PDB file of C-alpha atoms in Angstrom:
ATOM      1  CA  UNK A   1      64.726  83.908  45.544  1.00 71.00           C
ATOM      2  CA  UNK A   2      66.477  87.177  44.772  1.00 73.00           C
ATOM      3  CA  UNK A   3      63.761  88.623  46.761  1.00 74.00           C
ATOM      4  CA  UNK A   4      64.187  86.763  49.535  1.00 69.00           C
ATOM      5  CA  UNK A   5      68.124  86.882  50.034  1.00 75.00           C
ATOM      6  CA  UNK A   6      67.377  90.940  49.942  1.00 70.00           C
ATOM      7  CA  UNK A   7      65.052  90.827  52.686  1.00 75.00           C
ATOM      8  CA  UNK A   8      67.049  89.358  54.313  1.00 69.00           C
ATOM      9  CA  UNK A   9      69.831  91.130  53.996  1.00 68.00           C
ATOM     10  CA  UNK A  10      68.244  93.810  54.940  1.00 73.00           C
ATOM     11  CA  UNK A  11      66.406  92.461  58.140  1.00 66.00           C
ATOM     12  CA  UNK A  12      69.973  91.796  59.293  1.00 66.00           C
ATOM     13  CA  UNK A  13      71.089  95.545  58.554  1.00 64.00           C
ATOM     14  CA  UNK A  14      68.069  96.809  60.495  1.00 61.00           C
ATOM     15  CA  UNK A  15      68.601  94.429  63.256  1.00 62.00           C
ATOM     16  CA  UNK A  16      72.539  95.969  63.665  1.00 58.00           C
ATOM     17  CA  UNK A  17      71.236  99.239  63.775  1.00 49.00           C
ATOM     18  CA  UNK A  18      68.847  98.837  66.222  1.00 48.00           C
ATOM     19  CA  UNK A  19      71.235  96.690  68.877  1.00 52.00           C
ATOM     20  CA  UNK A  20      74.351  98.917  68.289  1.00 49.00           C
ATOM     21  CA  UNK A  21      75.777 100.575  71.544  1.00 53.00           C
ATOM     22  CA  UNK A  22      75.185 104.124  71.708  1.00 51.00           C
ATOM     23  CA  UNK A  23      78.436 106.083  71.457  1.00 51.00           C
ATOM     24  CA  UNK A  24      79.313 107.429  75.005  1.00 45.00           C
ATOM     25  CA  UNK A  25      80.442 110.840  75.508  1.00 43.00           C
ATOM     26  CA  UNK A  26      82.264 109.986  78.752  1.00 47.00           C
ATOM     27  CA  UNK A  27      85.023 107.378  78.855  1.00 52.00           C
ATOM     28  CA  UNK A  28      83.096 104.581  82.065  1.00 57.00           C
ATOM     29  CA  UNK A  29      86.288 102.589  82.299  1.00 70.00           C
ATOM     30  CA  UNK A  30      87.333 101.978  86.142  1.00 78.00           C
ATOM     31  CA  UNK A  31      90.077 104.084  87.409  1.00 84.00           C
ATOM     32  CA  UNK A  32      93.050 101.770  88.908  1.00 87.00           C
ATOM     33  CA  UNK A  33      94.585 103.165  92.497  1.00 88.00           C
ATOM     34  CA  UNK A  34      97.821 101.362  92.430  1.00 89.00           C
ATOM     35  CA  UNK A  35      99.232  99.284  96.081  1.00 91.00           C
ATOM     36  CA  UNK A  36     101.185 101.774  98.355  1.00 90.00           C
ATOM     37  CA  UNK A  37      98.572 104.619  97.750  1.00 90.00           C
ATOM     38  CA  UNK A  38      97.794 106.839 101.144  1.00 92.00           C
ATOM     39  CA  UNK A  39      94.512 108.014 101.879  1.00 93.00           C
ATOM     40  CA  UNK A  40      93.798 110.363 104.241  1.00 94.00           C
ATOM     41  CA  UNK A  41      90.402 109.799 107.622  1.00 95.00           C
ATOM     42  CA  UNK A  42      89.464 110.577 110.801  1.00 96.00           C
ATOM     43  CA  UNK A  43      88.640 108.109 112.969  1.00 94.00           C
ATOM     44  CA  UNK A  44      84.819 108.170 113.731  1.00 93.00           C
ATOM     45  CA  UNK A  45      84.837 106.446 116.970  1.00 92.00           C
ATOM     46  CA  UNK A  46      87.741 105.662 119.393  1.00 93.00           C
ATOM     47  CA  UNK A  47      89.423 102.209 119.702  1.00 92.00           C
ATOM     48  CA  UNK A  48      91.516 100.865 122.326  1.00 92.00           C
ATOM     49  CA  UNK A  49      93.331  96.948 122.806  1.00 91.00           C
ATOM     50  CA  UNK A  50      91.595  97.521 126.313  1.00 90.00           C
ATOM     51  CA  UNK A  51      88.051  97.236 125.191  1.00 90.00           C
ATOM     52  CA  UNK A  52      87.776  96.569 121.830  1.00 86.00           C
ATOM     53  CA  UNK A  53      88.211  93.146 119.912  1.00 85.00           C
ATOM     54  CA  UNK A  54      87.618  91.976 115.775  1.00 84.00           C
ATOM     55  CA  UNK A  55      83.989  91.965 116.125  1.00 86.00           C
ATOM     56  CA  UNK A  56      83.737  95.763 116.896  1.00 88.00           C
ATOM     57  CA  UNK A  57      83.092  97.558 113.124  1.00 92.00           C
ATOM     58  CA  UNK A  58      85.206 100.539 112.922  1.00 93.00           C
ATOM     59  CA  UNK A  59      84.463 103.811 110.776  1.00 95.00           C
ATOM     60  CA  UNK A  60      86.745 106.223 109.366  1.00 96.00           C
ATOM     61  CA  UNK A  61      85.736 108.831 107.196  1.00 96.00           C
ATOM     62  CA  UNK A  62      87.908 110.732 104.613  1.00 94.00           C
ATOM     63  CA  UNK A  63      88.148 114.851 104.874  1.00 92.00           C
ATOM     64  CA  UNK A  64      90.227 115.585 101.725  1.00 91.00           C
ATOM     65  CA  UNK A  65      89.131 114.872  98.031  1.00 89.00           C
ATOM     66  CA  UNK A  66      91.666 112.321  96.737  1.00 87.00           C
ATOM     67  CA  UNK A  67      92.472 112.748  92.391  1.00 86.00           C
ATOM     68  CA  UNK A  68      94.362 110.981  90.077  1.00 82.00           C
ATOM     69  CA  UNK A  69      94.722 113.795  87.634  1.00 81.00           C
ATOM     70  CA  UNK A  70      91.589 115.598  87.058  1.00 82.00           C
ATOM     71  CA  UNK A  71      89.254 113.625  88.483  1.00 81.00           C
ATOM     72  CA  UNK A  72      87.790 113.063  91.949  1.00 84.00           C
ATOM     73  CA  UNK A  73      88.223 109.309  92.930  1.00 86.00           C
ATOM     74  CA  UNK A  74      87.935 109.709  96.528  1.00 89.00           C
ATOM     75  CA  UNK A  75      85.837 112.136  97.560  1.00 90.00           C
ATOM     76  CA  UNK A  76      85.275 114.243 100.947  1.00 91.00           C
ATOM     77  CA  UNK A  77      82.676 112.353 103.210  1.00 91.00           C
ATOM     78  CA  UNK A  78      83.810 108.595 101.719  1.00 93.00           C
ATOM     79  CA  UNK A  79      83.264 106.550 104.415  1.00 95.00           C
ATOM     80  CA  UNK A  80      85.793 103.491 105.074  1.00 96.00           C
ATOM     81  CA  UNK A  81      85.130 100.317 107.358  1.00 96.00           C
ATOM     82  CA  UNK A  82      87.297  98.284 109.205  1.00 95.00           C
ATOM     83  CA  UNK A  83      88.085  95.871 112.068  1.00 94.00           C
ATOM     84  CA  UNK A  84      91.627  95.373 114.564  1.00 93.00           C
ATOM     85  CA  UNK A  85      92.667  91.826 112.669  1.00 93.00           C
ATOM     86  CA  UNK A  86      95.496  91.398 115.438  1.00 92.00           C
ATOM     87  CA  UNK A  87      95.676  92.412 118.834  1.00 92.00           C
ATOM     88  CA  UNK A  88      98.303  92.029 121.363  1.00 91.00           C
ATOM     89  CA  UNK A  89      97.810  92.643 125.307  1.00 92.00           C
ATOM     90  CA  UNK A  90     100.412  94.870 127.065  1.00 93.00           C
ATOM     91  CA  UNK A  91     103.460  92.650 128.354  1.00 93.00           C
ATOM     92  CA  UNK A  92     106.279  93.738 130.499  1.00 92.00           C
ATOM     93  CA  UNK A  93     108.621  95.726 128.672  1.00 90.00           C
ATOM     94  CA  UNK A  94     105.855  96.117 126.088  1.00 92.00           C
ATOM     95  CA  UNK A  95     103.121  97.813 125.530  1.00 93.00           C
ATOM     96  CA  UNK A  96      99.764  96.658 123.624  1.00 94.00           C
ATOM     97  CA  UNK A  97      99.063  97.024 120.052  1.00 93.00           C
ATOM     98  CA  UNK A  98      97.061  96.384 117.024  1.00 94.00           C
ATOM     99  CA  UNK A  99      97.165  95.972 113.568  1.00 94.00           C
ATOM    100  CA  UNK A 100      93.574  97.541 111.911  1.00 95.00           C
ATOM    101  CA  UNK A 101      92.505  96.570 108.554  1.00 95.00           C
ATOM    102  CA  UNK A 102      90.161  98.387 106.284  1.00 95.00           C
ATOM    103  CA  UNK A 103      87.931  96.033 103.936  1.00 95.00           C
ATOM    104  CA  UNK A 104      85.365  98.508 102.650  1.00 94.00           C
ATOM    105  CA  UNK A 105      84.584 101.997 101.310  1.00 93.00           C
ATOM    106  CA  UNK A 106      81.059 103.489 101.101  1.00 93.00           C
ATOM    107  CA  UNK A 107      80.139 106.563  98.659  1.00 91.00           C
ATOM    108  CA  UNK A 108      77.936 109.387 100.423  1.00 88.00           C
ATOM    109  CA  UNK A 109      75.508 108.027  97.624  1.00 88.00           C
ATOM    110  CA  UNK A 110      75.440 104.214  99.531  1.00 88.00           C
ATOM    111  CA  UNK A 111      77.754 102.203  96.358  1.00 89.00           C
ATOM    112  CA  UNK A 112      80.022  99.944  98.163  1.00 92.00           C
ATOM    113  CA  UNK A 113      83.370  98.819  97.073  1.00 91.00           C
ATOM    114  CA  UNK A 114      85.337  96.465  98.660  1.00 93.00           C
ATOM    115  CA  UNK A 115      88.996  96.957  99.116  1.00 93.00           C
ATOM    116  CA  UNK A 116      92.160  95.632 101.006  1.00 94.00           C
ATOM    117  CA  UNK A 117      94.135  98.578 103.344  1.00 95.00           C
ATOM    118  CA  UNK A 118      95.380  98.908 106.659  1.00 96.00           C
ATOM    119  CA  UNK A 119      95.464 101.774 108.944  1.00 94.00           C
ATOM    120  CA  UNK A 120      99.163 103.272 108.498  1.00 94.00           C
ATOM    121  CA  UNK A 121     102.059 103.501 111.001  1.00 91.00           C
ATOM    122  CA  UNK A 122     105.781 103.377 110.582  1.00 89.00           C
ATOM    123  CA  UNK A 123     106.000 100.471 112.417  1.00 88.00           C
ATOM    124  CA  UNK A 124     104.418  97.669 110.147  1.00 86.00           C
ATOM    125  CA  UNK A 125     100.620  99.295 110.301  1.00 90.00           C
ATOM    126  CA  UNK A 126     101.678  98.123 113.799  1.00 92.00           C
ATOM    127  CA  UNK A 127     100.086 100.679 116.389  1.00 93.00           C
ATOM    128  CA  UNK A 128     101.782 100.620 119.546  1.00 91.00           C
ATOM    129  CA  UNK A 129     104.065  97.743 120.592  1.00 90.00           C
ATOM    130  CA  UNK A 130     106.595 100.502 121.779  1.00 90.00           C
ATOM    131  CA  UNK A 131     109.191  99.316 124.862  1.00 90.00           C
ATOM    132  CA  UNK A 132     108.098 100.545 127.762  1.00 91.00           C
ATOM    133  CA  UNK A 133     109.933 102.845 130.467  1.00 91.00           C
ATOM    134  CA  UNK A 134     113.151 100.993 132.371  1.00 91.00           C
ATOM    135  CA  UNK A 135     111.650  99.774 135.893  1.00 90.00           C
ATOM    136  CA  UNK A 136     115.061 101.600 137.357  1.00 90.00           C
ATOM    137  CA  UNK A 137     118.414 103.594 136.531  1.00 90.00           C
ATOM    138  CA  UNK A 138     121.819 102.378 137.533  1.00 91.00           C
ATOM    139  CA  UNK A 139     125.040 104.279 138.196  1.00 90.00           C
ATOM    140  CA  UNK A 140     127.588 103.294 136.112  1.00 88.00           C
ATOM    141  CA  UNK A 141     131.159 105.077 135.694  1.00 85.00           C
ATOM    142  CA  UNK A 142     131.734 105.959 132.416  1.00 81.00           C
ATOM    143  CA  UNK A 143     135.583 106.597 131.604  1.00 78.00           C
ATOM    144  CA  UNK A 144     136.991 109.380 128.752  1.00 76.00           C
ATOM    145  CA  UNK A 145     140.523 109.628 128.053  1.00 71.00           C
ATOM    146  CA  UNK A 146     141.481 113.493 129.357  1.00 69.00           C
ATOM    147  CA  UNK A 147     144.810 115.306 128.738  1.00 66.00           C
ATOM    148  CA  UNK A 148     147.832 113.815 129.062  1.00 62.00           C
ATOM    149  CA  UNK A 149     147.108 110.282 129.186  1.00 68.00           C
ATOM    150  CA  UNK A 150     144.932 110.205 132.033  1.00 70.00           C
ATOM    151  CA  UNK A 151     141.290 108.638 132.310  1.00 71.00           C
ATOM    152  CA  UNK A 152     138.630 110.693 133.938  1.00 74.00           C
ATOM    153  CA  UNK A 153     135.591 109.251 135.060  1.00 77.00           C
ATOM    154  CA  UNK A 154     132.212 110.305 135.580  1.00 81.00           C
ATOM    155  CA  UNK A 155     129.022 108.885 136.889  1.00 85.00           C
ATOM    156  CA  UNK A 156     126.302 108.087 133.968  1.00 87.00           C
ATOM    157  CA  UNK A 157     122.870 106.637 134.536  1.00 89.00           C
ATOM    158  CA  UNK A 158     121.914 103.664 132.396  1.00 89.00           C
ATOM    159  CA  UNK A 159     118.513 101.592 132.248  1.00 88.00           C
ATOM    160  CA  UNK A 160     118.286  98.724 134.623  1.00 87.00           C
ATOM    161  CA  UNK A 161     117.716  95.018 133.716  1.00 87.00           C
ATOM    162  CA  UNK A 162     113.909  95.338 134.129  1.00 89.00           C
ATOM    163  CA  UNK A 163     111.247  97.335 132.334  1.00 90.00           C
ATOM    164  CA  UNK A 164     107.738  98.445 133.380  1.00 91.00           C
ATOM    165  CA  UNK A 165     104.653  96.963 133.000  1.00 91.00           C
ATOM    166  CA  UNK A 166     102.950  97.712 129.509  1.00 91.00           C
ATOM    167  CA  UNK A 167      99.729  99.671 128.613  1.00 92.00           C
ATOM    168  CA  UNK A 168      96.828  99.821 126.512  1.00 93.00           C
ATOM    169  CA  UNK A 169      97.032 101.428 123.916  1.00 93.00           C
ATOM    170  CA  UNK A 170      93.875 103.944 122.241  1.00 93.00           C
ATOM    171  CA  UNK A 171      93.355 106.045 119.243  1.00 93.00           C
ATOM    172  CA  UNK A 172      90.962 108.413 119.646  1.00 93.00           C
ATOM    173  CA  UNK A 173      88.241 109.957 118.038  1.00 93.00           C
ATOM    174  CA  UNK A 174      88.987 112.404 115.257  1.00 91.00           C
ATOM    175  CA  UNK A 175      92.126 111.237 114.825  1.00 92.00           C
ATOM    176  CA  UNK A 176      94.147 111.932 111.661  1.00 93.00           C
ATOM    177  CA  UNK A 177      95.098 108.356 110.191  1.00 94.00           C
ATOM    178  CA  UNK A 178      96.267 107.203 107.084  1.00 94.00           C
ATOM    179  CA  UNK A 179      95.221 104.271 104.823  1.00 94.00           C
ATOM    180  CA  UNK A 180      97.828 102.177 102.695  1.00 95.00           C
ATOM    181  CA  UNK A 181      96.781 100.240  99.803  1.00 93.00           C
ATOM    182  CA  UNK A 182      97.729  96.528  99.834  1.00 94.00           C
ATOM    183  CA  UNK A 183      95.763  95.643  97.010  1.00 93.00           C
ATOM    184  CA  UNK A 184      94.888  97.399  93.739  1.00 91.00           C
ATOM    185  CA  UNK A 185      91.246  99.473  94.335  1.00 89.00           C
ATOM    186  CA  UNK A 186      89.500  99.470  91.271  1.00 89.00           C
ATOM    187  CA  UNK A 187      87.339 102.603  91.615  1.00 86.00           C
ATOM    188  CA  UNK A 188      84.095 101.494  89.018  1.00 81.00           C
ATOM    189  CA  UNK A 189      81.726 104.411  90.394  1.00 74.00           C
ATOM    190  CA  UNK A 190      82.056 108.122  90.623  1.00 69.00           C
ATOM    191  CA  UNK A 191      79.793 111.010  91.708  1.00 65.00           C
ATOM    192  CA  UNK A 192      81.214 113.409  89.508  1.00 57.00           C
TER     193      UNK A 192
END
């Protein structure tokens, strides 16, 4: 019986040996790039709320290395799709605009990650929408109180009650964009 309990004992010990992990030199654990976090592409193709709707597939491709710290998350040549999730046709007194969203970034290597970012703009990710030119200027005095108590007046132009008629708005190709983060990208796969 003694024997037995020994063998095993030592079947078991032999057993953990040989399905142990091997200790890894390099630390694998996915690298975390937090919400608000700009990356930098050129647009591959141009765009425009004239011609181009959500099933259109757009490219953008990044030209800098991005790091956190040392090491190369990003690198040059990472190629990031996207579509126009919103579009709005020119108005008057507006012009067009879109909102672009990016869903997925693709290694020069072919690994795919999916992510959540929009194309960046001051404006909401909102490109365009700007008001449009004033249809026509009116004169209008415009009084300033002058020396001595007495008003003096001169003639100022101001925008009329109507504005133009909108337009389309297009980014073009090789345009210098920026992405913005709206979700966490966890980064599983490097090429360095």
């Amino acid at each position: 019986m003694k024997k037995f309990i020994v063998i095993l004992l030592s079947l078991f010990f032999v057993s953990g040996l040989v399905f142990a992990e091997p200790e890894l030199s390099r630390d694998y654990d996915g690298i975390e790039v937090p919400v608000g976090s700009f990356i930098p592409v050129i647009s591959l193709q141009d765009f425009s709320t004239a011609y181009s709707d959500s099933t259109n597939s757009l490219k953008f491709v990044c030209y800098n290395d991005v790091y956190e710290f040392e090491t190369v998350i990003i690198p040059k040549g990472t190629v990031f799709y996207g579509f126009i999730e919103k579009k709005n046709e020119p108005v008057i007194g507006t012009h067009a605009s879109m909102i672009v969203r990016i869903t997925k970034m693709e290694y020069a290597d072919g690994f795919t990650i999916p992510m959540v970012g929009y194309i960046h703009t001051p404006n909401g990710n909102l490109i365009g929408g700007q008001m449009t030119e004033p249809e026509k200027w009116d004169k209008m005095p415009h009084y300033q109180k002058h020396i001595a108590r007495h008003f003096v007046g001169v003639q100022q132009y101001v925008p009329g009650a109507t504005r133009k008629m909108g337009e389309h708005v297009t980014v073009a190709s090789g345009a210098n964009l920026l992405i913005v983060l709206v979700k966490p990208l966890f980064i599983t796969h490097t090429l360095y």
